[in-house]
């Protein structure tokens, strides 16, 4: 092998190894997502919040990330204390929707608030106001997360 061929092979190997060592980051839209089956979850890697002006909107009016790890842990501790099912079913009109995306390494769990009320994993709502529900809603509604 002459010098030119060796240089070409070295460049090829360098490019190949560089590409193998830098995997493309996973896009959130490519990750499997599902509604939370329980509020008893571990702390996610990230929390992304989508605010929809009304339930029928297909594109959020605002998307932001909860970046403060203390606030995320506080939110998860509050969620952990909430019952997984409520006592009533509510037919919602075109009310404001807040979708909380709990991003784990391999999937996304979603929790939704309709007009400020949390939809439980059993798809019901609490009959009486719940202070922990309100505290979670207040945390995910802050402007500076």
PDB file of C-alpha atoms in Angstrom:
ATOM      1  CA  UNK A   1       0.000   0.000   0.000  1.00  0.00           C
ATOM      2  CA  UNK A   2       1.399   3.348  -0.935  1.00  0.00           C
ATOM      3  CA  UNK A   3       1.274   6.460   1.201  1.00  0.00           C
ATOM      4  CA  UNK A   4      -1.820   7.947  -0.485  1.00  0.00           C
ATOM      5  CA  UNK A   5      -3.806   4.751   0.081  1.00  0.00           C
ATOM      6  CA  UNK A   6      -2.751   4.664   3.740  1.00  0.00           C
ATOM      7  CA  UNK A   7      -3.881   8.240   4.247  1.00  0.00           C
ATOM      8  CA  UNK A   8      -7.242   7.471   2.608  1.00  0.00           C
ATOM      9  CA  UNK A   9      -7.733   4.416   4.820  1.00  0.00           C
ATOM     10  CA  UNK A  10      -6.811   6.407   7.938  1.00  0.00           C
ATOM     11  CA  UNK A  11      -9.219   9.206   7.037  1.00  0.00           C
ATOM     12  CA  UNK A  12     -11.971   6.676   6.366  1.00  0.00           C
ATOM     13  CA  UNK A  13     -11.386   4.965   9.725  1.00  0.00           C
ATOM     14  CA  UNK A  14     -11.294   8.280  11.539  1.00  0.00           C
ATOM     15  CA  UNK A  15     -14.603   9.372  10.007  1.00  0.00           C
ATOM     16  CA  UNK A  16     -16.156   5.963  10.688  1.00  0.00           C
ATOM     17  CA  UNK A  17     -15.096   5.928  14.332  1.00  0.00           C
ATOM     18  CA  UNK A  18     -16.226   9.503  14.857  1.00  0.00           C
ATOM     19  CA  UNK A  19     -19.679   8.701  13.509  1.00  0.00           C
ATOM     20  CA  UNK A  20     -19.969   5.567  15.662  1.00  0.00           C
ATOM     21  CA  UNK A  21     -19.048   7.389  18.857  1.00  0.00           C
ATOM     22  CA  UNK A  22     -21.498  10.272  18.417  1.00  0.00           C
ATOM     23  CA  UNK A  23     -24.994   8.815  18.275  1.00  0.00           C
ATOM     24  CA  UNK A  24     -27.745  11.218  17.331  1.00  0.00           C
ATOM     25  CA  UNK A  25     -29.781  12.359  20.322  1.00  0.00           C
ATOM     26  CA  UNK A  26     -33.247  10.883  20.514  1.00  0.00           C
ATOM     27  CA  UNK A  27     -35.934  13.379  19.572  1.00  0.00           C
ATOM     28  CA  UNK A  28     -38.838  13.577  22.001  1.00  0.00           C
ATOM     29  CA  UNK A  29     -41.311  13.113  19.172  1.00  0.00           C
ATOM     30  CA  UNK A  30     -39.634   9.788  18.341  1.00  0.00           C
ATOM     31  CA  UNK A  31     -39.950   8.408  21.882  1.00  0.00           C
ATOM     32  CA  UNK A  32     -42.917   6.215  22.786  1.00  0.00           C
ATOM     33  CA  UNK A  33     -45.378   8.096  24.966  1.00  0.00           C
ATOM     34  CA  UNK A  34     -48.319   6.959  27.062  1.00  0.00           C
ATOM     35  CA  UNK A  35     -50.606   8.256  29.742  1.00  0.00           C
ATOM     36  CA  UNK A  36     -49.321   7.588  33.239  1.00  0.00           C
ATOM     37  CA  UNK A  37     -50.720   4.328  34.635  1.00  0.00           C
ATOM     38  CA  UNK A  38     -49.911   5.409  38.202  1.00  0.00           C
ATOM     39  CA  UNK A  39     -48.750   8.465  40.096  1.00  0.00           C
ATOM     40  CA  UNK A  40     -46.178   6.319  41.939  1.00  0.00           C
ATOM     41  CA  UNK A  41     -43.247   6.927  39.590  1.00  0.00           C
ATOM     42  CA  UNK A  42     -39.550   7.544  39.859  1.00  0.00           C
ATOM     43  CA  UNK A  43     -38.139  10.981  39.116  1.00  0.00           C
ATOM     44  CA  UNK A  44     -37.939  11.601  35.353  1.00  0.00           C
ATOM     45  CA  UNK A  45     -34.893  12.855  33.480  1.00  0.00           C
ATOM     46  CA  UNK A  46     -36.813  15.892  32.205  1.00  0.00           C
ATOM     47  CA  UNK A  47     -40.230  17.522  32.567  1.00  0.00           C
ATOM     48  CA  UNK A  48     -41.680  19.251  29.504  1.00  0.00           C
ATOM     49  CA  UNK A  49     -44.962  21.145  29.908  1.00  0.00           C
ATOM     50  CA  UNK A  50     -47.302  21.892  27.006  1.00  0.00           C
ATOM     51  CA  UNK A  51     -49.997  24.531  27.526  1.00  0.00           C
ATOM     52  CA  UNK A  52     -52.970  24.416  25.178  1.00  0.00           C
ATOM     53  CA  UNK A  53     -55.387  27.329  25.144  1.00  0.00           C
ATOM     54  CA  UNK A  54     -58.243  24.878  24.654  1.00  0.00           C
ATOM     55  CA  UNK A  55     -58.673  21.132  24.502  1.00  0.00           C
ATOM     56  CA  UNK A  56     -59.358  21.116  20.755  1.00  0.00           C
ATOM     57  CA  UNK A  57     -56.016  22.786  19.900  1.00  0.00           C
ATOM     58  CA  UNK A  58     -53.491  20.506  18.222  1.00  0.00           C
ATOM     59  CA  UNK A  59     -50.452  22.736  18.766  1.00  0.00           C
ATOM     60  CA  UNK A  60     -49.530  24.021  22.228  1.00  0.00           C
ATOM     61  CA  UNK A  61     -49.673  27.776  22.764  1.00  0.00           C
ATOM     62  CA  UNK A  62     -46.596  27.437  24.970  1.00  0.00           C
ATOM     63  CA  UNK A  63     -44.034  24.748  25.749  1.00  0.00           C
ATOM     64  CA  UNK A  64     -41.493  25.032  28.530  1.00  0.00           C
ATOM     65  CA  UNK A  65     -39.242  22.819  30.597  1.00  0.00           C
ATOM     66  CA  UNK A  66     -39.161  22.472  34.368  1.00  0.00           C
ATOM     67  CA  UNK A  67     -35.397  22.690  34.903  1.00  0.00           C
ATOM     68  CA  UNK A  68     -35.090  23.046  38.680  1.00  0.00           C
ATOM     69  CA  UNK A  69     -34.360  19.528  39.978  1.00  0.00           C
ATOM     70  CA  UNK A  70     -35.624  20.461  43.459  1.00  0.00           C
ATOM     71  CA  UNK A  71     -38.973  21.521  41.996  1.00  0.00           C
ATOM     72  CA  UNK A  72     -39.173  18.323  39.912  1.00  0.00           C
ATOM     73  CA  UNK A  73     -38.543  16.178  42.999  1.00  0.00           C
ATOM     74  CA  UNK A  74     -41.119  18.185  44.952  1.00  0.00           C
ATOM     75  CA  UNK A  75     -43.678  17.668  42.166  1.00  0.00           C
ATOM     76  CA  UNK A  76     -42.981  13.919  42.049  1.00  0.00           C
ATOM     77  CA  UNK A  77     -43.325  13.637  45.845  1.00  0.00           C
ATOM     78  CA  UNK A  78     -46.706  15.378  45.663  1.00  0.00           C
ATOM     79  CA  UNK A  79     -47.854  13.187  42.765  1.00  0.00           C
ATOM     80  CA  UNK A  80     -46.772  10.068  44.660  1.00  0.00           C
ATOM     81  CA  UNK A  81     -49.273  10.960  47.406  1.00  0.00           C
ATOM     82  CA  UNK A  82     -52.244  11.380  45.053  1.00  0.00           C
ATOM     83  CA  UNK A  83     -54.683   8.495  44.623  1.00  0.00           C
ATOM     84  CA  UNK A  84     -54.576   6.869  41.180  1.00  0.00           C
ATOM     85  CA  UNK A  85     -58.345   7.155  40.780  1.00  0.00           C
ATOM     86  CA  UNK A  86     -60.888   9.812  41.530  1.00  0.00           C
ATOM     87  CA  UNK A  87     -64.542   9.559  42.435  1.00  0.00           C
ATOM     88  CA  UNK A  88     -66.196  11.267  39.479  1.00  0.00           C
ATOM     89  CA  UNK A  89     -66.149  11.419  35.704  1.00  0.00           C
ATOM     90  CA  UNK A  90     -66.410  14.834  34.058  1.00  0.00           C
ATOM     91  CA  UNK A  91     -67.273  15.575  30.454  1.00  0.00           C
ATOM     92  CA  UNK A  92     -65.006  18.446  29.515  1.00  0.00           C
ATOM     93  CA  UNK A  93     -65.862  21.150  27.049  1.00  0.00           C
ATOM     94  CA  UNK A  94     -63.228  23.139  25.211  1.00  0.00           C
ATOM     95  CA  UNK A  95     -61.304  24.008  28.380  1.00  0.00           C
ATOM     96  CA  UNK A  96     -57.606  24.847  28.857  1.00  0.00           C
ATOM     97  CA  UNK A  97     -55.329  21.791  28.804  1.00  0.00           C
ATOM     98  CA  UNK A  98     -51.917  21.465  30.444  1.00  0.00           C
ATOM     99  CA  UNK A  99     -49.960  18.337  29.460  1.00  0.00           C
ATOM    100  CA  UNK A 100     -47.028  17.421  31.698  1.00  0.00           C
ATOM    101  CA  UNK A 101     -44.573  15.159  29.847  1.00  0.00           C
ATOM    102  CA  UNK A 102     -42.382  13.164  32.213  1.00  0.00           C
ATOM    103  CA  UNK A 103     -39.413  12.187  30.060  1.00  0.00           C
ATOM    104  CA  UNK A 104     -37.589   9.017  31.084  1.00  0.00           C
ATOM    105  CA  UNK A 105     -34.625   7.466  29.254  1.00  0.00           C
ATOM    106  CA  UNK A 106     -36.766   5.260  27.004  1.00  0.00           C
ATOM    107  CA  UNK A 107     -40.316   6.667  27.090  1.00  0.00           C
ATOM    108  CA  UNK A 108     -42.570   9.558  28.087  1.00  0.00           C
ATOM    109  CA  UNK A 109     -45.379   9.381  30.676  1.00  0.00           C
ATOM    110  CA  UNK A 110     -48.074  12.051  30.323  1.00  0.00           C
ATOM    111  CA  UNK A 111     -50.244  13.648  32.996  1.00  0.00           C
ATOM    112  CA  UNK A 112     -52.949  16.120  32.026  1.00  0.00           C
ATOM    113  CA  UNK A 113     -54.759  18.950  33.750  1.00  0.00           C
ATOM    114  CA  UNK A 114     -58.141  19.999  32.351  1.00  0.00           C
ATOM    115  CA  UNK A 115     -59.166  23.465  33.483  1.00  0.00           C
ATOM    116  CA  UNK A 116     -56.741  23.100  36.412  1.00  0.00           C
ATOM    117  CA  UNK A 117     -57.985  19.644  37.492  1.00  0.00           C
ATOM    118  CA  UNK A 118     -55.757  16.588  37.191  1.00  0.00           C
ATOM    119  CA  UNK A 119     -56.991  13.587  35.251  1.00  0.00           C
ATOM    120  CA  UNK A 120     -56.036  10.536  37.294  1.00  0.00           C
ATOM    121  CA  UNK A 121     -54.470   7.429  35.741  1.00  0.00           C
ATOM    122  CA  UNK A 122     -57.916   5.794  36.067  1.00  0.00           C
ATOM    123  CA  UNK A 123     -59.204   8.666  33.836  1.00  0.00           C
ATOM    124  CA  UNK A 124     -61.402  10.073  36.595  1.00  0.00           C
ATOM    125  CA  UNK A 125     -61.254  13.265  38.643  1.00  0.00           C
ATOM    126  CA  UNK A 126     -61.335  13.962  42.373  1.00  0.00           C
ATOM    127  CA  UNK A 127     -64.770  14.939  43.718  1.00  0.00           C
ATOM    128  CA  UNK A 128     -63.353  17.270  46.373  1.00  0.00           C
ATOM    129  CA  UNK A 129     -60.529  19.781  45.939  1.00  0.00           C
ATOM    130  CA  UNK A 130     -57.206  18.175  46.781  1.00  0.00           C
ATOM    131  CA  UNK A 131     -54.427  20.446  48.138  1.00  0.00           C
ATOM    132  CA  UNK A 132     -51.689  18.227  46.628  1.00  0.00           C
ATOM    133  CA  UNK A 133     -53.401  18.379  43.224  1.00  0.00           C
ATOM    134  CA  UNK A 134     -53.438  22.170  43.457  1.00  0.00           C
ATOM    135  CA  UNK A 135     -49.793  22.246  44.577  1.00  0.00           C
ATOM    136  CA  UNK A 136     -48.722  20.159  41.544  1.00  0.00           C
ATOM    137  CA  UNK A 137     -50.750  22.415  39.235  1.00  0.00           C
ATOM    138  CA  UNK A 138     -49.136  25.510  40.780  1.00  0.00           C
ATOM    139  CA  UNK A 139     -45.640  24.038  40.286  1.00  0.00           C
ATOM    140  CA  UNK A 140     -46.163  23.234  36.600  1.00  0.00           C
ATOM    141  CA  UNK A 141     -47.875  26.594  35.998  1.00  0.00           C
ATOM    142  CA  UNK A 142     -45.002  28.789  37.127  1.00  0.00           C
ATOM    143  CA  UNK A 143     -43.533  31.087  34.515  1.00  0.00           C
ATOM    144  CA  UNK A 144     -39.924  30.640  35.543  1.00  0.00           C
ATOM    145  CA  UNK A 145     -39.255  26.939  35.832  1.00  0.00           C
TER     146      UNK A 145
END
